[in-house]
Short mmCIF file of N, CA and C in Angstrom, two decimals:
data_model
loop_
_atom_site.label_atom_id
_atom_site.label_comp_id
_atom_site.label_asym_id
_atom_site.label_seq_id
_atom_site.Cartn_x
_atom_site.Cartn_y
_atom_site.Cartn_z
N UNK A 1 0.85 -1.17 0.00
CA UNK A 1 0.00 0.00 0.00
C UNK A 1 0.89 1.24 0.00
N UNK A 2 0.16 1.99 -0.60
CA UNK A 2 1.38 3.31 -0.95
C UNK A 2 0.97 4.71 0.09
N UNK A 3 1.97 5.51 0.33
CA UNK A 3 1.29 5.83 1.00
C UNK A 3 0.34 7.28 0.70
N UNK A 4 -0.74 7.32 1.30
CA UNK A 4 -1.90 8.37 0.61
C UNK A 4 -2.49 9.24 1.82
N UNK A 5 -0.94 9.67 2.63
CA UNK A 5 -1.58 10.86 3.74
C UNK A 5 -2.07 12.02 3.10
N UNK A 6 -1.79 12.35 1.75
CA UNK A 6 -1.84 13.46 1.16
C UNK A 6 -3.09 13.63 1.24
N UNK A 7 -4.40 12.58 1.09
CA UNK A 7 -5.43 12.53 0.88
C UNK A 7 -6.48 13.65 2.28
N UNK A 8 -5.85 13.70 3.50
CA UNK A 8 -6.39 14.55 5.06
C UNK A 8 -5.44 15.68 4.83
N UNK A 9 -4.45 16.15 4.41
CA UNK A 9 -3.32 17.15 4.85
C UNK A 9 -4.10 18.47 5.06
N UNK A 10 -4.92 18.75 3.96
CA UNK A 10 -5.61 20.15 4.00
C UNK A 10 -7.07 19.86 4.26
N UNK A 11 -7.96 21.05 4.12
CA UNK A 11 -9.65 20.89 4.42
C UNK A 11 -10.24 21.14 3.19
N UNK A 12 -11.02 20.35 2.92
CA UNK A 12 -12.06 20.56 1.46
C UNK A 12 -12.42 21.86 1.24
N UNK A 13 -12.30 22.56 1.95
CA UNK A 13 -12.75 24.53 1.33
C UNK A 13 -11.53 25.32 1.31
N UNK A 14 -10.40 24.59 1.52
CA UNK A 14 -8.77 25.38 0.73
C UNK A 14 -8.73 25.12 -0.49
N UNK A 15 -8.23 26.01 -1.22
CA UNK A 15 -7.44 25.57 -2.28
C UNK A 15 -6.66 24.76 -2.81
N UNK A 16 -6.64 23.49 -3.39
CA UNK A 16 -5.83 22.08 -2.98
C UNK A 16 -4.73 22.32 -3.69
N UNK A 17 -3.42 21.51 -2.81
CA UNK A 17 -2.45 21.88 -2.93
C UNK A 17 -2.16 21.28 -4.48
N UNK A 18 -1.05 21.32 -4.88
CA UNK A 18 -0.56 20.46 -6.05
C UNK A 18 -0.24 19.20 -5.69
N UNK A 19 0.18 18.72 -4.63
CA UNK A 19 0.37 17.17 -4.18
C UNK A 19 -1.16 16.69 -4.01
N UNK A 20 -1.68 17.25 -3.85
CA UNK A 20 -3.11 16.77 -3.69
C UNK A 20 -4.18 16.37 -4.98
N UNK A 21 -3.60 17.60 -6.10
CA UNK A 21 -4.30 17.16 -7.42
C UNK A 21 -3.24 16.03 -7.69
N UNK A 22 -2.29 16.26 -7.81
CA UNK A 22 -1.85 14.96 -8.43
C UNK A 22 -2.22 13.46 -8.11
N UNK A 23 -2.28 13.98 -6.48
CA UNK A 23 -2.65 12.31 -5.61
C UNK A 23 -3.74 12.15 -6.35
N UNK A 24 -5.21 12.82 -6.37
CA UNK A 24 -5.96 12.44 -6.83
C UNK A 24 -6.05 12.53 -8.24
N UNK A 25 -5.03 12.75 -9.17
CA UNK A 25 -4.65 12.12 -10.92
C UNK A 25 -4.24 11.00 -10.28
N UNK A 26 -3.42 10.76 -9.50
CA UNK A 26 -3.19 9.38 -9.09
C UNK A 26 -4.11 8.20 -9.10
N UNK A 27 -5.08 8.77 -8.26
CA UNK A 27 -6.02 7.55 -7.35
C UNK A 27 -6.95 7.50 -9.46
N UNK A 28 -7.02 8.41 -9.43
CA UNK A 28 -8.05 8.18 -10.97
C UNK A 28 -7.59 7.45 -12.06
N UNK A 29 -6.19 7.18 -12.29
CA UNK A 29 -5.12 6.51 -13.08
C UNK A 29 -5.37 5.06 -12.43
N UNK A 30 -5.25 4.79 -11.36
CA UNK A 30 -5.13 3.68 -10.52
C UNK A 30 -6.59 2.76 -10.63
N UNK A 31 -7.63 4.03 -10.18
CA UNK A 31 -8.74 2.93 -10.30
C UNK A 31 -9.13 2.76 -12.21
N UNK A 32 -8.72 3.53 -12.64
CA UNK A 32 -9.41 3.28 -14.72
C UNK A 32 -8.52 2.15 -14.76
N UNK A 33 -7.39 1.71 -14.42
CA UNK A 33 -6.28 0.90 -14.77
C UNK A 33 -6.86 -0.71 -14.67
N UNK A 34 -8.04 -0.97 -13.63
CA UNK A 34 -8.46 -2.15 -13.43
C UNK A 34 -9.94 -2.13 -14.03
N UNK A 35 -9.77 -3.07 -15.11
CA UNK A 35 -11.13 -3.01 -15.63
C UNK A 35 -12.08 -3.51 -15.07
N UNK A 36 -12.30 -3.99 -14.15
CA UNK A 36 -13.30 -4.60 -13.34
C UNK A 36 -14.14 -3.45 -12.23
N UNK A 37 -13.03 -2.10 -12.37
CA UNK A 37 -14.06 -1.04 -11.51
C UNK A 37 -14.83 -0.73 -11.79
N UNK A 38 -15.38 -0.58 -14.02
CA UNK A 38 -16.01 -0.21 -14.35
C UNK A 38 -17.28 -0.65 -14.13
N UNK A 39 -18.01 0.39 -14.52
CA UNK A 39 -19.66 -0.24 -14.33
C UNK A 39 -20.66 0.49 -14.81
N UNK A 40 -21.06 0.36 -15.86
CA UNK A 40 -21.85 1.11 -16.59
C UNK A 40 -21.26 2.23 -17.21
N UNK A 41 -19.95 2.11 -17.52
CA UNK A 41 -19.20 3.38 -17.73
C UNK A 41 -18.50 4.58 -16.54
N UNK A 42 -18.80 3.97 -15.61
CA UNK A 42 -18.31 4.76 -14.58
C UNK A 42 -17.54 4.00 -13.77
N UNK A 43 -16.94 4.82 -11.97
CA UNK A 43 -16.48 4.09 -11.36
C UNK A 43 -17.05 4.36 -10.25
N UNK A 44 -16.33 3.89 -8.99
CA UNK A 44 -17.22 4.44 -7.29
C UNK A 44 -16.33 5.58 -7.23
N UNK A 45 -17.19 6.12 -6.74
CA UNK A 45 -16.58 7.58 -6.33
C UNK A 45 -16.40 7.14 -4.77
N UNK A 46 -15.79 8.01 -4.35
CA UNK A 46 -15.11 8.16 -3.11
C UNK A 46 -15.07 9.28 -2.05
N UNK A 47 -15.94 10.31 -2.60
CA UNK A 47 -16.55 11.41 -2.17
C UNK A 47 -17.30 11.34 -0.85
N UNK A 48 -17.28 11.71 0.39
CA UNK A 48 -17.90 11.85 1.55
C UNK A 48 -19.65 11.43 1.45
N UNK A 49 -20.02 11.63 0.10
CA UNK A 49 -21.63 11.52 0.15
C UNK A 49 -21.85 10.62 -0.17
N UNK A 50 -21.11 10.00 -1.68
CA UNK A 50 -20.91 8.84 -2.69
C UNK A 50 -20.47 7.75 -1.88
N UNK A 51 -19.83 7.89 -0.97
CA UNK A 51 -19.42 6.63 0.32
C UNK A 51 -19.18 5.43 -0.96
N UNK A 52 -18.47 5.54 -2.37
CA UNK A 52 -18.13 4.11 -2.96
C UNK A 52 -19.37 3.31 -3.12
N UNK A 53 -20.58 4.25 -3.24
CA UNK A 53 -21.84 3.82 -3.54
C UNK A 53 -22.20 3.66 -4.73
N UNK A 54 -22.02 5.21 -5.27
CA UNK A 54 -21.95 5.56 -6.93
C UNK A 54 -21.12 5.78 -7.90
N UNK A 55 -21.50 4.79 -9.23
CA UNK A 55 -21.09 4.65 -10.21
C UNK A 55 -21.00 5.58 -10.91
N UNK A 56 -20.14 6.71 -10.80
CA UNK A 56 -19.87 7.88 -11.94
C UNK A 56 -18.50 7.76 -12.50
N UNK A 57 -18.84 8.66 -14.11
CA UNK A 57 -18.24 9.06 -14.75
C UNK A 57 -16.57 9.55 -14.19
N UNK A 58 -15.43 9.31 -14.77
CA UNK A 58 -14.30 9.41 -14.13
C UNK A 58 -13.95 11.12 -14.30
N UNK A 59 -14.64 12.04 -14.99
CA UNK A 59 -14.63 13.51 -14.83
C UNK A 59 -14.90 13.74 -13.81
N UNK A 60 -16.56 13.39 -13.53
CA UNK A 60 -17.10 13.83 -12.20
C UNK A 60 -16.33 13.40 -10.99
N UNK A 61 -15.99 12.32 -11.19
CA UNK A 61 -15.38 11.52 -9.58
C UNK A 61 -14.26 12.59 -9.47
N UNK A 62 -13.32 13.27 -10.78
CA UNK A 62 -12.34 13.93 -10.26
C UNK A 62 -12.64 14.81 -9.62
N UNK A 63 -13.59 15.43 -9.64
CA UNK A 63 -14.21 16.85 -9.88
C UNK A 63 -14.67 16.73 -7.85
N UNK A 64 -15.87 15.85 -7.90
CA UNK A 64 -16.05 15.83 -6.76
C UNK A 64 -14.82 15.56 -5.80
N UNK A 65 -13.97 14.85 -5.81
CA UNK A 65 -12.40 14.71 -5.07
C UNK A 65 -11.53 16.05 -4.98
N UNK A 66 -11.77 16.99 -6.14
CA UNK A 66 -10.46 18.15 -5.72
C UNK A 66 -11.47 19.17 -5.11
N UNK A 67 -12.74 18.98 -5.59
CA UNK A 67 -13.70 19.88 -4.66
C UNK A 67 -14.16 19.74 -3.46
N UNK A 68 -14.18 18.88 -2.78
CA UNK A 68 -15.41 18.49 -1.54
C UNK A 68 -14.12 17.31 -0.92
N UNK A 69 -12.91 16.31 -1.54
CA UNK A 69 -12.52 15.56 -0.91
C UNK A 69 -12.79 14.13 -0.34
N UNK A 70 -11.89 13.50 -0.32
CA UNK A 70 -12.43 12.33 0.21
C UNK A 70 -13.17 11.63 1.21
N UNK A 71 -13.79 10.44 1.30
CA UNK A 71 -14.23 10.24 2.55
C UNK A 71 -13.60 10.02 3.74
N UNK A 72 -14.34 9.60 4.86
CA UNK A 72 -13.24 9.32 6.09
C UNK A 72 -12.56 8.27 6.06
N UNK A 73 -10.87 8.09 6.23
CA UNK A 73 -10.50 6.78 6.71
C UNK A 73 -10.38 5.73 5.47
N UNK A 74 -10.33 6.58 4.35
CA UNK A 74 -10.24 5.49 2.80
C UNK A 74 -9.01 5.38 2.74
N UNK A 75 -7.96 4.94 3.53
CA UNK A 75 -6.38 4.85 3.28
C UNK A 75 -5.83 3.84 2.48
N UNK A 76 -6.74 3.25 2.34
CA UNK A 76 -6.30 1.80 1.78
C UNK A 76 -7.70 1.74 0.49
N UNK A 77 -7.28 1.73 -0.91
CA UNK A 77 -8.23 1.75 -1.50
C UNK A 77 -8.87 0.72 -2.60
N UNK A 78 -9.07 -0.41 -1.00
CA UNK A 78 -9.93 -1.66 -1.32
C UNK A 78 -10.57 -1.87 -2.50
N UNK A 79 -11.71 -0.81 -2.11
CA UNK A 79 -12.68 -1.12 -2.90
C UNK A 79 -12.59 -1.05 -4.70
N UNK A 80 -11.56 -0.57 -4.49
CA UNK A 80 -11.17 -0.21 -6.34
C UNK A 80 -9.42 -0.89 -6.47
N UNK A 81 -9.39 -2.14 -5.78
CA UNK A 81 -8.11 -2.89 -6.08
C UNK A 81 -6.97 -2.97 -5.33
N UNK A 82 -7.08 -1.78 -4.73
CA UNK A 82 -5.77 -1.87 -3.53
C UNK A 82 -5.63 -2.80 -2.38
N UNK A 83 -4.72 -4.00 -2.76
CA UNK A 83 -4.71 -5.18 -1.53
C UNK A 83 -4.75 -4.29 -0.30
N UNK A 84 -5.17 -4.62 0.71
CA UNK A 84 -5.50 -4.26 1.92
C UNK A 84 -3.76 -5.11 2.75
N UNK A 85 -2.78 -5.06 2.79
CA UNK A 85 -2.07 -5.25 3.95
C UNK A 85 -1.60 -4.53 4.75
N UNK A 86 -1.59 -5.46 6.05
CA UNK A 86 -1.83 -4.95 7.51
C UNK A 86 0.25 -5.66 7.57
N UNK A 87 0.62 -4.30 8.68
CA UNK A 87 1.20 -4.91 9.08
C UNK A 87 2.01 -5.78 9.81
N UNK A 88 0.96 -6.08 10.62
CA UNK A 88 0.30 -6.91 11.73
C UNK A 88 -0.07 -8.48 11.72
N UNK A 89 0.02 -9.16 11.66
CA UNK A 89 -0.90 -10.55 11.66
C UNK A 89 -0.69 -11.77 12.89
N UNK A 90 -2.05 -12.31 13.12
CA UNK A 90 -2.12 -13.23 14.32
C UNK A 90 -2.46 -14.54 13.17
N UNK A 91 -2.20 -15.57 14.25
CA UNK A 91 -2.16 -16.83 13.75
C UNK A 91 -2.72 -17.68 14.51
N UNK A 92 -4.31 -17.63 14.30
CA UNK A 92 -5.05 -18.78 15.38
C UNK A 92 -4.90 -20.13 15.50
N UNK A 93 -5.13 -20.85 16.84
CA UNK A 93 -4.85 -22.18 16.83
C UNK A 93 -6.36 -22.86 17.17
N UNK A 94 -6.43 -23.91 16.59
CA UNK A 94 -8.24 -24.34 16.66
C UNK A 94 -8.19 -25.62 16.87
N UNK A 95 -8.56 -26.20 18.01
CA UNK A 95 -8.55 -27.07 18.27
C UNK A 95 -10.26 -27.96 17.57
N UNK A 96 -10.27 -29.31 17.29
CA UNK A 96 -11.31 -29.94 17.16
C UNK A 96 -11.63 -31.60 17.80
N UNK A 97 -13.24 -31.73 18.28
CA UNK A 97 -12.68 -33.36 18.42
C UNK A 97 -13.13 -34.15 17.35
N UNK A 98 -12.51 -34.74 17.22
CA UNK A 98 -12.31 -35.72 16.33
C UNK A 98 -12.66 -37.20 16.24
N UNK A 99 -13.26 -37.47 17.29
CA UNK A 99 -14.19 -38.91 18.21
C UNK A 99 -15.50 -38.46 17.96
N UNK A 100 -15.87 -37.65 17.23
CA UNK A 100 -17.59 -37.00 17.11
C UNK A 100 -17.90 -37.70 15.48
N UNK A 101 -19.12 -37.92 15.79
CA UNK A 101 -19.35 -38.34 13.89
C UNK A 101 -19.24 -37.34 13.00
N UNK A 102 -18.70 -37.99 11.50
CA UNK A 102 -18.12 -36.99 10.51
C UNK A 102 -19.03 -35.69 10.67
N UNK A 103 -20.07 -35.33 10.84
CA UNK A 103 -21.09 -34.70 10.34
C UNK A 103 -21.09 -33.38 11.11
N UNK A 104 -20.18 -33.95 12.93
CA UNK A 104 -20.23 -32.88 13.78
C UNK A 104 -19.35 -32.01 14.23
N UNK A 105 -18.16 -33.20 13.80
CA UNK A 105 -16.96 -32.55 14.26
C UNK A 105 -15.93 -31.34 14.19
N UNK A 106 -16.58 -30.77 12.65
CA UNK A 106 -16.31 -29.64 12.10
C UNK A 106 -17.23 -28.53 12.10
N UNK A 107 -18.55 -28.71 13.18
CA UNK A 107 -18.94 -27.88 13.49
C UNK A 107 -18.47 -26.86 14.36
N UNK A 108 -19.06 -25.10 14.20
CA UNK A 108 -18.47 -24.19 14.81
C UNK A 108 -18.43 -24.65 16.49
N UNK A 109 -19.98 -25.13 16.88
CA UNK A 109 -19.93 -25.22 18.26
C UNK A 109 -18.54 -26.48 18.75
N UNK A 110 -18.25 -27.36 18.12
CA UNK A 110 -17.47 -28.33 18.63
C UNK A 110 -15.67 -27.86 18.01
N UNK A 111 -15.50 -26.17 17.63
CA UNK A 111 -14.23 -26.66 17.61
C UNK A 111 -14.10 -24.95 18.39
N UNK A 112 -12.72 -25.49 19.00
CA UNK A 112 -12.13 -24.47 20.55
C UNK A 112 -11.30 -23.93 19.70
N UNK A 113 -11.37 -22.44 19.72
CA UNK A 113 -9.94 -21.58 20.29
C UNK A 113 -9.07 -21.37 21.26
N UNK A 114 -7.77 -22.18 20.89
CA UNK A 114 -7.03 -22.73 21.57
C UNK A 114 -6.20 -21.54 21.72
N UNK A 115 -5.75 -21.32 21.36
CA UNK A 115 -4.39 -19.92 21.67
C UNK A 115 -4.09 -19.34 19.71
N UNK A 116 -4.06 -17.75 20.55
CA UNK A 116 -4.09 -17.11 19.19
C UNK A 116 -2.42 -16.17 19.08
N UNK A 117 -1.21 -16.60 17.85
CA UNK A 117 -0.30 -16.36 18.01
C UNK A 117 0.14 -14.90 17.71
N UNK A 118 0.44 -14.01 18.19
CA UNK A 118 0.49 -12.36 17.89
C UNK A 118 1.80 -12.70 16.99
N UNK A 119 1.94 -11.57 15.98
CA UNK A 119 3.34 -11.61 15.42
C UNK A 119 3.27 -10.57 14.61
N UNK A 120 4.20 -10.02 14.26
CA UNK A 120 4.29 -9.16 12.68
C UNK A 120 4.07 -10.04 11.56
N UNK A 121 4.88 -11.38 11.71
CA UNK A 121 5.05 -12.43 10.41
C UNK A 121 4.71 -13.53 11.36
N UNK A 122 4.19 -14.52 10.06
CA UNK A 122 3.90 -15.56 10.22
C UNK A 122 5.35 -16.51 11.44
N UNK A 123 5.30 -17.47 11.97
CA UNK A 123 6.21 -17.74 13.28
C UNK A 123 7.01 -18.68 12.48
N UNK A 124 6.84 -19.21 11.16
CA UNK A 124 8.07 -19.96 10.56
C UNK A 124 8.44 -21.32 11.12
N UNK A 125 9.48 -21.35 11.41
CA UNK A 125 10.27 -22.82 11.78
C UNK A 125 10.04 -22.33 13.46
N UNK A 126 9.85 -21.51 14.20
CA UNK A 126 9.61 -21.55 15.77
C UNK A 126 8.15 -21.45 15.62
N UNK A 127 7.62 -21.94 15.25
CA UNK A 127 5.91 -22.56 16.03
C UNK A 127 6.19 -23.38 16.46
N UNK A 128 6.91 -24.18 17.00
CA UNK A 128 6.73 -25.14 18.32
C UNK A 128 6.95 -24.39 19.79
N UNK A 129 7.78 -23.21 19.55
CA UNK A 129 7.66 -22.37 20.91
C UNK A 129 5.84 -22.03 21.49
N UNK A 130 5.53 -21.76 20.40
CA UNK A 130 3.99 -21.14 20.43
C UNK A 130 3.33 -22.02 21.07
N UNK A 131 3.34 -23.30 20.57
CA UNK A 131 2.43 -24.78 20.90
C UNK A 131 2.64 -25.47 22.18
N UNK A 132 4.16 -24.70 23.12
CA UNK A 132 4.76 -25.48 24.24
C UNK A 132 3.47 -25.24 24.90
N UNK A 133 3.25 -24.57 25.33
CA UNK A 133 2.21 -24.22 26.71
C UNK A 133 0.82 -25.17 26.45
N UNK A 134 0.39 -25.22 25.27
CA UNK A 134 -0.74 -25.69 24.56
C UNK A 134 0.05 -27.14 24.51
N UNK A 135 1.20 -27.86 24.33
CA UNK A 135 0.93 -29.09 24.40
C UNK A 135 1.04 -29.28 25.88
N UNK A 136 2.09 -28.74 27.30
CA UNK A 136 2.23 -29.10 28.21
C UNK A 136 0.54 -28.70 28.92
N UNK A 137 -0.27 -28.43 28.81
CA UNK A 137 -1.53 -28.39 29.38
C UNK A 137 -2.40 -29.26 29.25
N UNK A 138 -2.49 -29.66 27.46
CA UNK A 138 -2.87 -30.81 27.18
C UNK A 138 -2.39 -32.81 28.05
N UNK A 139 -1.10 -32.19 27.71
CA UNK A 139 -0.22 -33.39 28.50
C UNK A 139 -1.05 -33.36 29.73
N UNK A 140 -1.02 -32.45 30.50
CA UNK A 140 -1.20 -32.91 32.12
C UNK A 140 -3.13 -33.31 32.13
N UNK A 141 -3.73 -32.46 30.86
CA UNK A 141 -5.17 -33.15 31.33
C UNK A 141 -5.43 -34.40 30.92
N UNK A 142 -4.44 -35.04 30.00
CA UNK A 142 -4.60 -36.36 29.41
C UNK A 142 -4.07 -37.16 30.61
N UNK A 143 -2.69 -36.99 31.18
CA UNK A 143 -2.71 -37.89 32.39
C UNK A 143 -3.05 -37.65 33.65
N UNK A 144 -3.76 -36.64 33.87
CA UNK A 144 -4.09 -36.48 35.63
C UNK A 144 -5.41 -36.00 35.57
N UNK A 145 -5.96 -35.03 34.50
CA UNK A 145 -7.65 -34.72 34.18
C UNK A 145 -7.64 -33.67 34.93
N UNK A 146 -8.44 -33.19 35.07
CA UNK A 146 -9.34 -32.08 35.73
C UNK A 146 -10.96 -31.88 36.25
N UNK A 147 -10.61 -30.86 37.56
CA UNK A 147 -12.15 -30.91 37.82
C UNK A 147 -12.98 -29.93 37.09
N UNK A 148 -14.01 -30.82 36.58
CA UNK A 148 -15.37 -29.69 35.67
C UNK A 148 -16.61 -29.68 36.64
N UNK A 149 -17.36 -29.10 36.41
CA UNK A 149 -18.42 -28.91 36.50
C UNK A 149 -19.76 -29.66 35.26
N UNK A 150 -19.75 -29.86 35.44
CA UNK A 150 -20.93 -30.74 34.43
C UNK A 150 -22.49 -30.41 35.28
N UNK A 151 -23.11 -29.70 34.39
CA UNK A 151 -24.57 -28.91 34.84
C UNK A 151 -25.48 -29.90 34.55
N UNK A 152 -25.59 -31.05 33.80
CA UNK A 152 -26.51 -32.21 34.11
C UNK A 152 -26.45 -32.98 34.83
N UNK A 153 -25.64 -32.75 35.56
CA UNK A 153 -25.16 -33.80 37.08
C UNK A 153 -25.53 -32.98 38.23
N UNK A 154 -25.29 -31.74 37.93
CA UNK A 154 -25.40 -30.27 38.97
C UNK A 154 -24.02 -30.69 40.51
#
């Protein structure tokens, strides 16, 4: 993702700067470039009102952008092709049982979130650090168990 602070720098009733028309020759180059934005001859505008609702003409969309500005918080511009990466990512662990008939076992209610791994990047060749705690817990309820509560027994 590139970056598009230019898009907040000033307020929609200044005079926009020149980094700002260009950004938005930019963003208009960017979305005509993927033919799949089109739609009926137009594209989504991105305009505070248009909220990426409406399909206009790529004049108007400019027009409304150097006049009135973008919407809130469009930094990343999904909706017209821009991969969305974060640079952030977790890596959930999901436990299931597997002694249940085919039919159940991959149901939502029968499978646990077991531990969820924080990271910038994926954990590579050390995911077994991640899994220690999650297998030594497992270990001890397989040989010594634990006390539950079971509400049909009360």
């Amino acid at each position: 993702m590139d970056d598009h602070s230019w898009m907040y720098r000033d307020s929609p009733q200044e005079l926009r700067k020149m980094d700002y028309c260009n950004g938005v020759q930019g963003f208009i180059n960017f979305a005509t470039s993927i033919p799949r934005n089109f739609t009926d001859g137009g594209i989504r505008c991105p305009y505070r009102k248009c909220k990426n609702l409406k399909f206009l003409h790529q004049d108007v969309v400019m027009i409304h952008l150097l006049t009135k500005g973008f919407m809130e918080d469009y930094l990343c511009w999904y909706v017209h092709g821009e991969l969305f990466v974060t640079p952030y990512s977790c890596w959930p662990v999901i436990l299931t049982i597997y002694n249940l008939p085919p039919g159940m076992c991959m149901r939502p209610e029968f499978m646990f979130l077991s531990i969820v791994i924080p990271g910038p990047s994926s954990p590579g060749r050390n995911i077994d650090v991640c899994f220690r705690s999650l297998i030594d817990e497992l270990t001890q309820l397989w040989s010594s168990g634990a006390l539950i509560y079971g509400i049909s027994r009360k």
